[in-house]
Amino acid sequence: MDKYQEQPHLLDRHLEGMMNSLLDIIRDSGSPPPLVHLAFKFLYIITKVRGYKRFLPLFPHEVRDLQPVLDMLAKQNPRDPDTWETRYMLLLWLSMICLIPFDLARFDGNLVSMEGQARQPTMDRILEIAKCYLVVSDKARDAAAVLVSKFIVRPDVRQSRMADFLDWVLSMLSKSSSQTMEGTVIVNGMLQALAQLFKHGKREDCLPYAATVLKCLDNCKLSESNQMVLRKLGMKLVQRLGLTFVKPKVAKWRYQRGCRSLAANLQAQGAAVQNQKREVAADEADDDEEYDIPAEIENVVEQLLIGLKDKDTIVRWSAAKGIGRITGRLPKELADDVIGSLLDCFSFQETDNAWHGGCLALAELGRRGLLLPSRISDVVPVMLKALTYDEKRGACSVGSNVRDAACYVCWAFARAYEPAELIPFINHISSALVIAAVFDRDVNCRRAASGTFPHGIDILTAADYFAVGNRVNCYLTISVYIAGFPEYTQPMIDHLVNMKINHWDGVIRELSTKALHNITPQAPEYMANVVLPRLLPLSVGSDLHTRHGAILACAEITHALWYLSCYQSYFLTVCTLIEKLSLSKMPFKGDPIIVSALAALCNEFYINERGEADPALQDELVTQYVSELQNAEEMIRCGFSRALGALPRFLLKGRLQQVLEGLKKVTQISPEDVSFAESRRDALIAIAKVCQTVGVKGDGSQEEYVCRDNVDQIYATLLTGVTDYTTDSRGDVGGWVREAAMTSLMEVTLLLVQNEAELINANICKQIMCWLAQQSAEKIDKFRAHAGSVFLTLLHFDHPPVPHIPHREELERIFPRSEKETLNWNAASEAFPRITQLLGLPSYQYHVLLGLSVSVGGLTETTLRYSAQSLFDYMKKIQSDPSALESFCETLLKVFEDNLRNDRVSVPLLTMLDQMLANGCFDMFTEQEKMCESQCHGSGQFLSCSALPQVRKTTASQVYEMLLTYGDVVDVAVLEQVMAILSDTNW
């Protein structure tokens, strides 16, 4: 049935047949209960797809159906979670049967049964069923509310039971708290019952109780509840109470499209104007006298206005519809007061929720003709602000819902008013909609804004529903086409300059400036004489976002003007801008755009006709850049590292060693700059870029090429970066350095392989692959995935192959070429079963075990589970191979000894060792003194070296227990002394 969810009306001609087939099973006395429940379940599925309102009239509702349905309901268990569909459908069926036009007392007959016991009247039985199911937690509660709405409004029930039923409902509401789960269920049922009752009941029947219900609802304070469903039901009930207070009539004053306005009628009649005015005034006076507006309506409107500000859209939407319905029944003056209060929602002291709800309400009023043309001048400015509403909240923004609703307001107005009424505002509205359709950052808003406006057919051809789905296409292509229409050119430019180049989202800022570049040929004079002078002060302002956008915009516009010969003088603007930015010491030294600008600048102005650099200029530039690499500010180091990496070859020629030495110093960790991880990362990236720029020549000069004399130094610097495990308040910042080092190792290695592979010696290649294997076994998914990718790239590179890779054949078996792209290193379940196989390869065992120690002994559950299981699986395979097991243990002890004072490794390594012992990985050694002595020795070292008090305390306890168990491995003469030290020392 799911395939019919979007077009359920396709079921209509089959509904009755399906229902009758299922009801035949239900009515058959021979049907077993499970089959009956199944039939009701199928009925519910059909109802869910088509909706109960369409399905309800198809239920048989003859007199003979009443008693069987009541009997079936009496047999149900209201708390059975497996048969709620049965109860739901029976209650809906009963609500239809209740419409039979006979007094229910006629079904009671003699209320004394044959056994002499009094039987309950039918009316009371139905009421009892309704009350029972209004307080259950499943969907039967919804059907019980429908039953109430059909049953209570019957003339016979209304006269004798309605007051008592409402007293019971209000009593339940007063006693229940929406702060508890049980109370929430009860309040939900009572609100549903009241909402349905006041919807379907006659106004004259419900009016006597409306004020009491409203007062009880006020006391419930549903607007403060954290249950969205209760707030929505409360809003639904409030509006229905409001409609009960006012007469069900359509306001005569409302605006109707297609009818001439009152003013136009009066002006057209010439001499009869005064008489017409008097008649209209009299009609309006009579009309006002017909209204009997109770004081409670003010309370209703106030609660609906509060609902407009709710955090959930579904509540705001209900409140908006309520305001529209009630306003349509009020006199003109009161309706105008409602509109005035509604406009107060559009204050910048209000939240985006209030703006969204206000837009929804305006759209409702507009489409119902309740916003008279005289009010449009007040509404349009608010609407235009809503179309650009965008506020940053933390790492994201709010406002897309407001802008979407503002588009809805525009289309509601376009359909509700005559074009003549909108003429003063049409240009503003259409421009705002076009701008939203092209430049809004949210695809839903762009699609909501695309529609009918001047040149609509032409614009929609380029900016249809699907075209505006791609934001880049909107900014860079569609905007240029639309800017070709004169009425949109300047508004689009102004919007980009005023609203988008200072946007908090950097992507929007960059797209906006590129859009300005593309639109410049449409309005070069305006760009040159108005926009650029406006941008220049912003480019040195205090706001970072505005400053960034203004700088980019100046560059893009000037670039565009350069190609228009008459505007080439504006190139001086950029020169002035660069000068001012330099003097103001703008903090953009690490920005990639500055680096690319430097490369372009050098290639354009620092090279002579022979393709060489001026020696004096080269010396000054390179020396200054290298000296800044030791600046006390990290961002300055980052900026000049990137700048050196971007220098063209002619500036590096003869200065390569100076540059490499300077970058090498940046990668070294000292106490003063231990937290400068970003500068170390950028220096490693720059080394690879410099190598790629100068190229490879084995017997060349180390001042000009990567060659035999400097290749070892380059590799040594890059390999140092793989060992950076610095941490600070930001976390594992050394990971940035390791990631950059791995990338640079790959780039330099592939550069050498493709030019002069003989420069790569076996030792260097072994170190690279071993360190990559270690990183591939560590705990952080991102860095493990990067290391694995680099590892496989080097392993499977064949243009030509990388030489000297240890155990190449075994590696290619473990990591087949066909899985190079598909192996998901981020998934611990895929990565660790592969990487642990490297433990059997002597060249990789130490480094892989070092990486696994951190993973198996770590805290991340998924990583720990799969890494540990993979390690245990490997250990099981070598249990029958004493030499392999002994080699593994020696390597394990070597890792432990090398990292005694390194808590990053030693602490998780002990945890890993504990797990391995618990899993029986060393059972064959338990009787050997060597293993016990090694554990005692290692624990003792760790006890004295660890900087963590808790670790020292725990280790002391474990050593004490180990000596109790294996006391014979320690000299008896010192055993008592050792035990005393362990127990008496405050570790």
PDB file of C-alpha atoms in Angstrom, residues 186-352:
ATOM      1  CA  ILE A 186      -4.519  12.132  29.480  1.00  0.00           C
ATOM      2  CA  VAL A 187      -4.136  15.792  28.499  1.00  0.00           C
ATOM      3  CA  ASN A 188      -3.669  14.728  24.883  1.00  0.00           C
ATOM      4  CA  GLY A 189      -6.914  12.737  24.901  1.00  0.00           C
ATOM      5  CA  MET A 190      -8.909  15.508  26.574  1.00  0.00           C
ATOM      6  CA  LEU A 191      -7.643  18.163  24.170  1.00  0.00           C
ATOM      7  CA  GLN A 192      -8.425  15.982  21.169  1.00  0.00           C
ATOM      8  CA  ALA A 193     -11.926  15.374  22.443  1.00  0.00           C
ATOM      9  CA  LEU A 194     -12.573  19.078  23.026  1.00  0.00           C
ATOM     10  CA  ALA A 195     -11.062  20.105  19.689  1.00  0.00           C
ATOM     11  CA  GLN A 196     -13.185  17.593  17.790  1.00  0.00           C
ATOM     12  CA  LEU A 197     -16.294  18.507  19.753  1.00  0.00           C
ATOM     13  CA  PHE A 198     -15.983  22.251  19.166  1.00  0.00           C
ATOM     14  CA  LYS A 199     -15.267  21.586  15.497  1.00  0.00           C
ATOM     15  CA  HIS A 200     -18.285  19.402  14.753  1.00  0.00           C
ATOM     16  CA  GLY A 201     -20.759  20.682  17.347  1.00  0.00           C
ATOM     17  CA  LYS A 202     -23.269  23.387  16.544  1.00  0.00           C
ATOM     18  CA  ARG A 203     -22.264  26.858  17.717  1.00  0.00           C
ATOM     19  CA  GLU A 204     -25.405  27.372  19.801  1.00  0.00           C
ATOM     20  CA  ASP A 205     -24.805  24.044  21.566  1.00  0.00           C
ATOM     21  CA  CYS A 206     -21.136  24.729  22.345  1.00  0.00           C
ATOM     22  CA  LEU A 207     -21.292  28.463  23.151  1.00  0.00           C
ATOM     23  CA  PRO A 208     -22.567  28.073  26.732  1.00  0.00           C
ATOM     24  CA  TYR A 209     -19.502  26.049  27.632  1.00  0.00           C
ATOM     25  CA  ALA A 210     -16.863  27.914  25.585  1.00  0.00           C
ATOM     26  CA  ALA A 211     -15.846  30.458  28.245  1.00  0.00           C
ATOM     27  CA  THR A 212     -15.404  27.756  30.892  1.00  0.00           C
ATOM     28  CA  VAL A 213     -13.299  25.621  28.561  1.00  0.00           C
ATOM     29  CA  LEU A 214     -11.148  28.620  27.632  1.00  0.00           C
ATOM     30  CA  LYS A 215     -10.538  29.430  31.294  1.00  0.00           C
ATOM     31  CA  CYS A 216      -9.516  25.842  32.019  1.00  0.00           C
ATOM     32  CA  LEU A 217      -7.239  25.881  28.991  1.00  0.00           C
ATOM     33  CA  ASP A 218      -5.558  29.062  30.264  1.00  0.00           C
ATOM     34  CA  ASN A 219      -4.867  27.369  33.582  1.00  0.00           C
ATOM     35  CA  CYS A 220      -3.172  24.444  31.820  1.00  0.00           C
ATOM     36  CA  LYS A 221      -0.463  26.804  30.474  1.00  0.00           C
ATOM     37  CA  LEU A 222       0.135  24.595  27.448  1.00  0.00           C
ATOM     38  CA  SER A 223       2.385  27.208  25.800  1.00  0.00           C
ATOM     39  CA  GLU A 224       4.978  26.358  28.480  1.00  0.00           C
ATOM     40  CA  SER A 225       4.799  22.607  27.825  1.00  0.00           C
ATOM     41  CA  ASN A 226       7.740  20.883  26.176  1.00  0.00           C
ATOM     42  CA  GLN A 227       5.336  18.572  24.331  1.00  0.00           C
ATOM     43  CA  MET A 228       4.833  19.839  20.792  1.00  0.00           C
ATOM     44  CA  VAL A 229       1.694  17.719  20.270  1.00  0.00           C
ATOM     45  CA  LEU A 230       0.007  19.265  23.292  1.00  0.00           C
ATOM     46  CA  ARG A 231       0.867  22.798  22.188  1.00  0.00           C
ATOM     47  CA  LYS A 232      -0.525  22.060  18.732  1.00  0.00           C
ATOM     48  CA  LEU A 233      -3.755  20.615  20.136  1.00  0.00           C
ATOM     49  CA  GLY A 234      -4.059  23.577  22.490  1.00  0.00           C
ATOM     50  CA  MET A 235      -3.715  25.973  19.565  1.00  0.00           C
ATOM     51  CA  LYS A 236      -6.289  24.019  17.568  1.00  0.00           C
ATOM     52  CA  LEU A 237      -8.735  24.172  20.477  1.00  0.00           C
ATOM     53  CA  VAL A 238      -8.125  27.887  21.075  1.00  0.00           C
ATOM     54  CA  GLN A 239      -9.002  28.810  17.520  1.00  0.00           C
ATOM     55  CA  ARG A 240     -12.138  26.645  17.563  1.00  0.00           C
ATOM     56  CA  LEU A 241     -13.219  28.277  20.794  1.00  0.00           C
ATOM     57  CA  GLY A 242     -12.626  31.640  19.129  1.00  0.00           C
ATOM     58  CA  LEU A 243     -14.800  30.631  16.168  1.00  0.00           C
ATOM     59  CA  THR A 244     -17.479  29.604  18.649  1.00  0.00           C
ATOM     60  CA  PHE A 245     -17.473  33.058  20.271  1.00  0.00           C
ATOM     61  CA  VAL A 246     -18.077  34.901  16.962  1.00  0.00           C
ATOM     62  CA  LYS A 247     -20.891  34.366  14.536  1.00  0.00           C
ATOM     63  CA  PRO A 248     -20.279  32.146  11.484  1.00  0.00           C
ATOM     64  CA  LYS A 249     -20.452  34.889   8.879  1.00  0.00           C
ATOM     65  CA  VAL A 250     -18.040  36.197   6.274  1.00  0.00           C
ATOM     66  CA  ALA A 251     -16.972  39.806   6.814  1.00  0.00           C
ATOM     67  CA  LYS A 252     -18.536  42.114   4.258  1.00  0.00           C
ATOM     68  CA  TRP A 253     -15.520  44.376   4.350  1.00  0.00           C
ATOM     69  CA  ARG A 254     -13.025  41.824   3.049  1.00  0.00           C
ATOM     70  CA  TYR A 255     -11.265  42.432  -0.277  1.00  0.00           C
ATOM     71  CA  GLN A 256     -12.248  40.181  -3.162  1.00  0.00           C
ATOM     72  CA  ARG A 257     -10.175  40.000  -6.313  1.00  0.00           C
ATOM     73  CA  GLY A 258     -12.266  40.456  -9.428  1.00  0.00           C
ATOM     74  CA  CYS A 259     -14.596  42.938  -7.724  1.00  0.00           C
ATOM     75  CA  ARG A 260     -14.003  46.645  -8.049  1.00  0.00           C
ATOM     76  CA  SER A 261     -12.965  48.291  -4.821  1.00  0.00           C
ATOM     77  CA  LEU A 262     -15.399  50.428  -2.855  1.00  0.00           C
ATOM     78  CA  ALA A 263     -13.503  53.617  -3.647  1.00  0.00           C
ATOM     79  CA  ALA A 264     -13.511  52.814  -7.356  1.00  0.00           C
ATOM     80  CA  ASN A 265     -17.259  52.207  -7.269  1.00  0.00           C
ATOM     81  CA  LEU A 266     -17.934  55.508  -5.545  1.00  0.00           C
ATOM     82  CA  GLN A 267     -15.746  57.517  -7.902  1.00  0.00           C
ATOM     83  CA  ALA A 268     -17.399  55.946 -10.940  1.00  0.00           C
ATOM     84  CA  GLN A 269     -20.851  57.051  -9.944  1.00  0.00           C
ATOM     85  CA  GLY A 270     -20.213  60.808 -10.173  1.00  0.00           C
ATOM     86  CA  ALA A 271     -23.168  62.761  -8.832  1.00  0.00           C
ATOM     87  CA  ALA A 272     -24.364  59.973  -6.540  1.00  0.00           C
ATOM     88  CA  VAL A 273     -21.143  59.818  -4.535  1.00  0.00           C
ATOM     89  CA  GLN A 274     -22.454  61.434  -1.352  1.00  0.00           C
ATOM     90  CA  ASN A 275     -25.631  59.362  -1.257  1.00  0.00           C
ATOM     91  CA  GLN A 276     -23.585  56.190  -1.821  1.00  0.00           C
ATOM     92  CA  LYS A 277     -21.232  57.128   1.027  1.00  0.00           C
ATOM     93  CA  ARG A 278     -24.137  57.638   3.407  1.00  0.00           C
ATOM     94  CA  GLU A 279     -25.646  54.281   2.420  1.00  0.00           C
ATOM     95  CA  VAL A 280     -22.347  52.489   2.825  1.00  0.00           C
ATOM     96  CA  ALA A 281     -21.795  54.074   6.225  1.00  0.00           C
ATOM     97  CA  ALA A 282     -25.261  52.983   7.307  1.00  0.00           C
ATOM     98  CA  ASP A 283     -24.612  49.427   6.052  1.00  0.00           C
ATOM     99  CA  GLU A 284     -21.355  49.315   7.940  1.00  0.00           C
ATOM    100  CA  ALA A 285     -23.036  50.569  11.112  1.00  0.00           C
ATOM    101  CA  ASP A 286     -25.714  47.899  10.787  1.00  0.00           C
ATOM    102  CA  ASP A 287     -23.034  45.344  10.038  1.00  0.00           C
ATOM    103  CA  ASP A 288     -21.131  46.276  13.175  1.00  0.00           C
ATOM    104  CA  GLU A 289     -24.285  46.074  15.290  1.00  0.00           C
ATOM    105  CA  GLU A 290     -24.810  42.520  14.108  1.00  0.00           C
ATOM    106  CA  TYR A 291     -21.530  41.483  15.760  1.00  0.00           C
ATOM    107  CA  ASP A 292     -21.721  40.436  19.385  1.00  0.00           C
ATOM    108  CA  ILE A 293     -18.042  40.115  20.229  1.00  0.00           C
ATOM    109  CA  PRO A 294     -17.442  38.709  23.734  1.00  0.00           C
ATOM    110  CA  ALA A 295     -14.510  39.797  25.838  1.00  0.00           C
ATOM    111  CA  GLU A 296     -12.966  36.323  25.566  1.00  0.00           C
ATOM    112  CA  ILE A 297     -12.083  36.896  21.908  1.00  0.00           C
ATOM    113  CA  GLU A 298      -9.209  39.157  23.007  1.00  0.00           C
ATOM    114  CA  ASN A 299      -7.773  36.297  25.054  1.00  0.00           C
ATOM    115  CA  VAL A 300      -8.149  33.952  22.068  1.00  0.00           C
ATOM    116  CA  VAL A 301      -6.295  36.302  19.721  1.00  0.00           C
ATOM    117  CA  GLU A 302      -3.558  36.829  22.298  1.00  0.00           C
ATOM    118  CA  GLN A 303      -2.999  33.079  22.625  1.00  0.00           C
ATOM    119  CA  LEU A 304      -2.924  32.665  18.854  1.00  0.00           C
ATOM    120  CA  LEU A 305      -0.283  35.408  18.597  1.00  0.00           C
ATOM    121  CA  ILE A 306       1.769  33.532  21.203  1.00  0.00           C
ATOM    122  CA  GLY A 307       1.345  30.380  19.118  1.00  0.00           C
ATOM    123  CA  LEU A 308       2.828  32.192  16.123  1.00  0.00           C
ATOM    124  CA  LYS A 309       6.107  32.406  18.052  1.00  0.00           C
ATOM    125  CA  ASP A 310       6.241  28.708  18.926  1.00  0.00           C
ATOM    126  CA  LYS A 311       9.458  26.871  18.122  1.00  0.00           C
ATOM    127  CA  ASP A 312       7.636  24.192  16.121  1.00  0.00           C
ATOM    128  CA  THR A 313       6.313  25.067  12.677  1.00  0.00           C
ATOM    129  CA  ILE A 314       3.220  22.886  12.998  1.00  0.00           C
ATOM    130  CA  VAL A 315       2.020  24.933  15.995  1.00  0.00           C
ATOM    131  CA  ARG A 316       2.756  28.278  14.234  1.00  0.00           C
ATOM    132  CA  TRP A 317       0.881  27.053  11.150  1.00  0.00           C
ATOM    133  CA  SER A 318      -2.178  26.151  13.248  1.00  0.00           C
ATOM    134  CA  ALA A 319      -2.066  29.551  14.945  1.00  0.00           C
ATOM    135  CA  ALA A 320      -1.778  31.325  11.571  1.00  0.00           C
ATOM    136  CA  LYS A 321      -4.828  29.531  10.221  1.00  0.00           C
ATOM    137  CA  GLY A 322      -6.712  30.380  13.405  1.00  0.00           C
ATOM    138  CA  ILE A 323      -5.919  34.066  13.071  1.00  0.00           C
ATOM    139  CA  GLY A 324      -7.089  34.022   9.472  1.00  0.00           C
ATOM    140  CA  ARG A 325     -10.374  32.289  10.305  1.00  0.00           C
ATOM    141  CA  ILE A 326     -11.226  34.451  13.301  1.00  0.00           C
ATOM    142  CA  THR A 327     -10.223  37.745  11.689  1.00  0.00           C
ATOM    143  CA  GLY A 328     -12.623  36.969   8.847  1.00  0.00           C
ATOM    144  CA  ARG A 329     -15.525  37.108  11.309  1.00  0.00           C
ATOM    145  CA  LEU A 330     -14.566  40.345  13.080  1.00  0.00           C
ATOM    146  CA  PRO A 331     -15.627  43.919  12.334  1.00  0.00           C
ATOM    147  CA  LYS A 332     -13.160  45.922  10.278  1.00  0.00           C
ATOM    148  CA  GLU A 333     -11.794  47.936  13.225  1.00  0.00           C
ATOM    149  CA  LEU A 334     -11.133  44.889  15.378  1.00  0.00           C
ATOM    150  CA  ALA A 335      -9.609  43.044  12.446  1.00  0.00           C
ATOM    151  CA  ASP A 336      -7.261  45.970  11.850  1.00  0.00           C
ATOM    152  CA  ASP A 337      -6.197  45.809  15.496  1.00  0.00           C
ATOM    153  CA  VAL A 338      -5.325  42.131  14.994  1.00  0.00           C
ATOM    154  CA  ILE A 339      -3.213  43.033  11.950  1.00  0.00           C
ATOM    155  CA  GLY A 340      -1.453  45.755  13.932  1.00  0.00           C
ATOM    156  CA  SER A 341      -0.599  43.276  16.699  1.00  0.00           C
ATOM    157  CA  LEU A 342       0.567  40.806  14.090  1.00  0.00           C
ATOM    158  CA  LEU A 343       3.003  43.324  12.597  1.00  0.00           C
ATOM    159  CA  ASP A 344       4.639  43.615  16.021  1.00  0.00           C
ATOM    160  CA  CYS A 345       6.028  40.093  15.419  1.00  0.00           C
ATOM    161  CA  PHE A 346       8.396  41.584  12.841  1.00  0.00           C
ATOM    162  CA  SER A 347      10.749  43.235  15.272  1.00  0.00           C
ATOM    163  CA  PHE A 348      14.437  42.463  15.411  1.00  0.00           C
ATOM    164  CA  GLN A 349      13.977  41.896  19.125  1.00  0.00           C
ATOM    165  CA  GLU A 350      11.844  38.883  18.185  1.00  0.00           C
ATOM    166  CA  THR A 351      13.190  35.448  17.263  1.00  0.00           C
ATOM    167  CA  ASP A 352      13.062  33.807  13.858  1.00  0.00           C
TER     168      ASP A 352
END
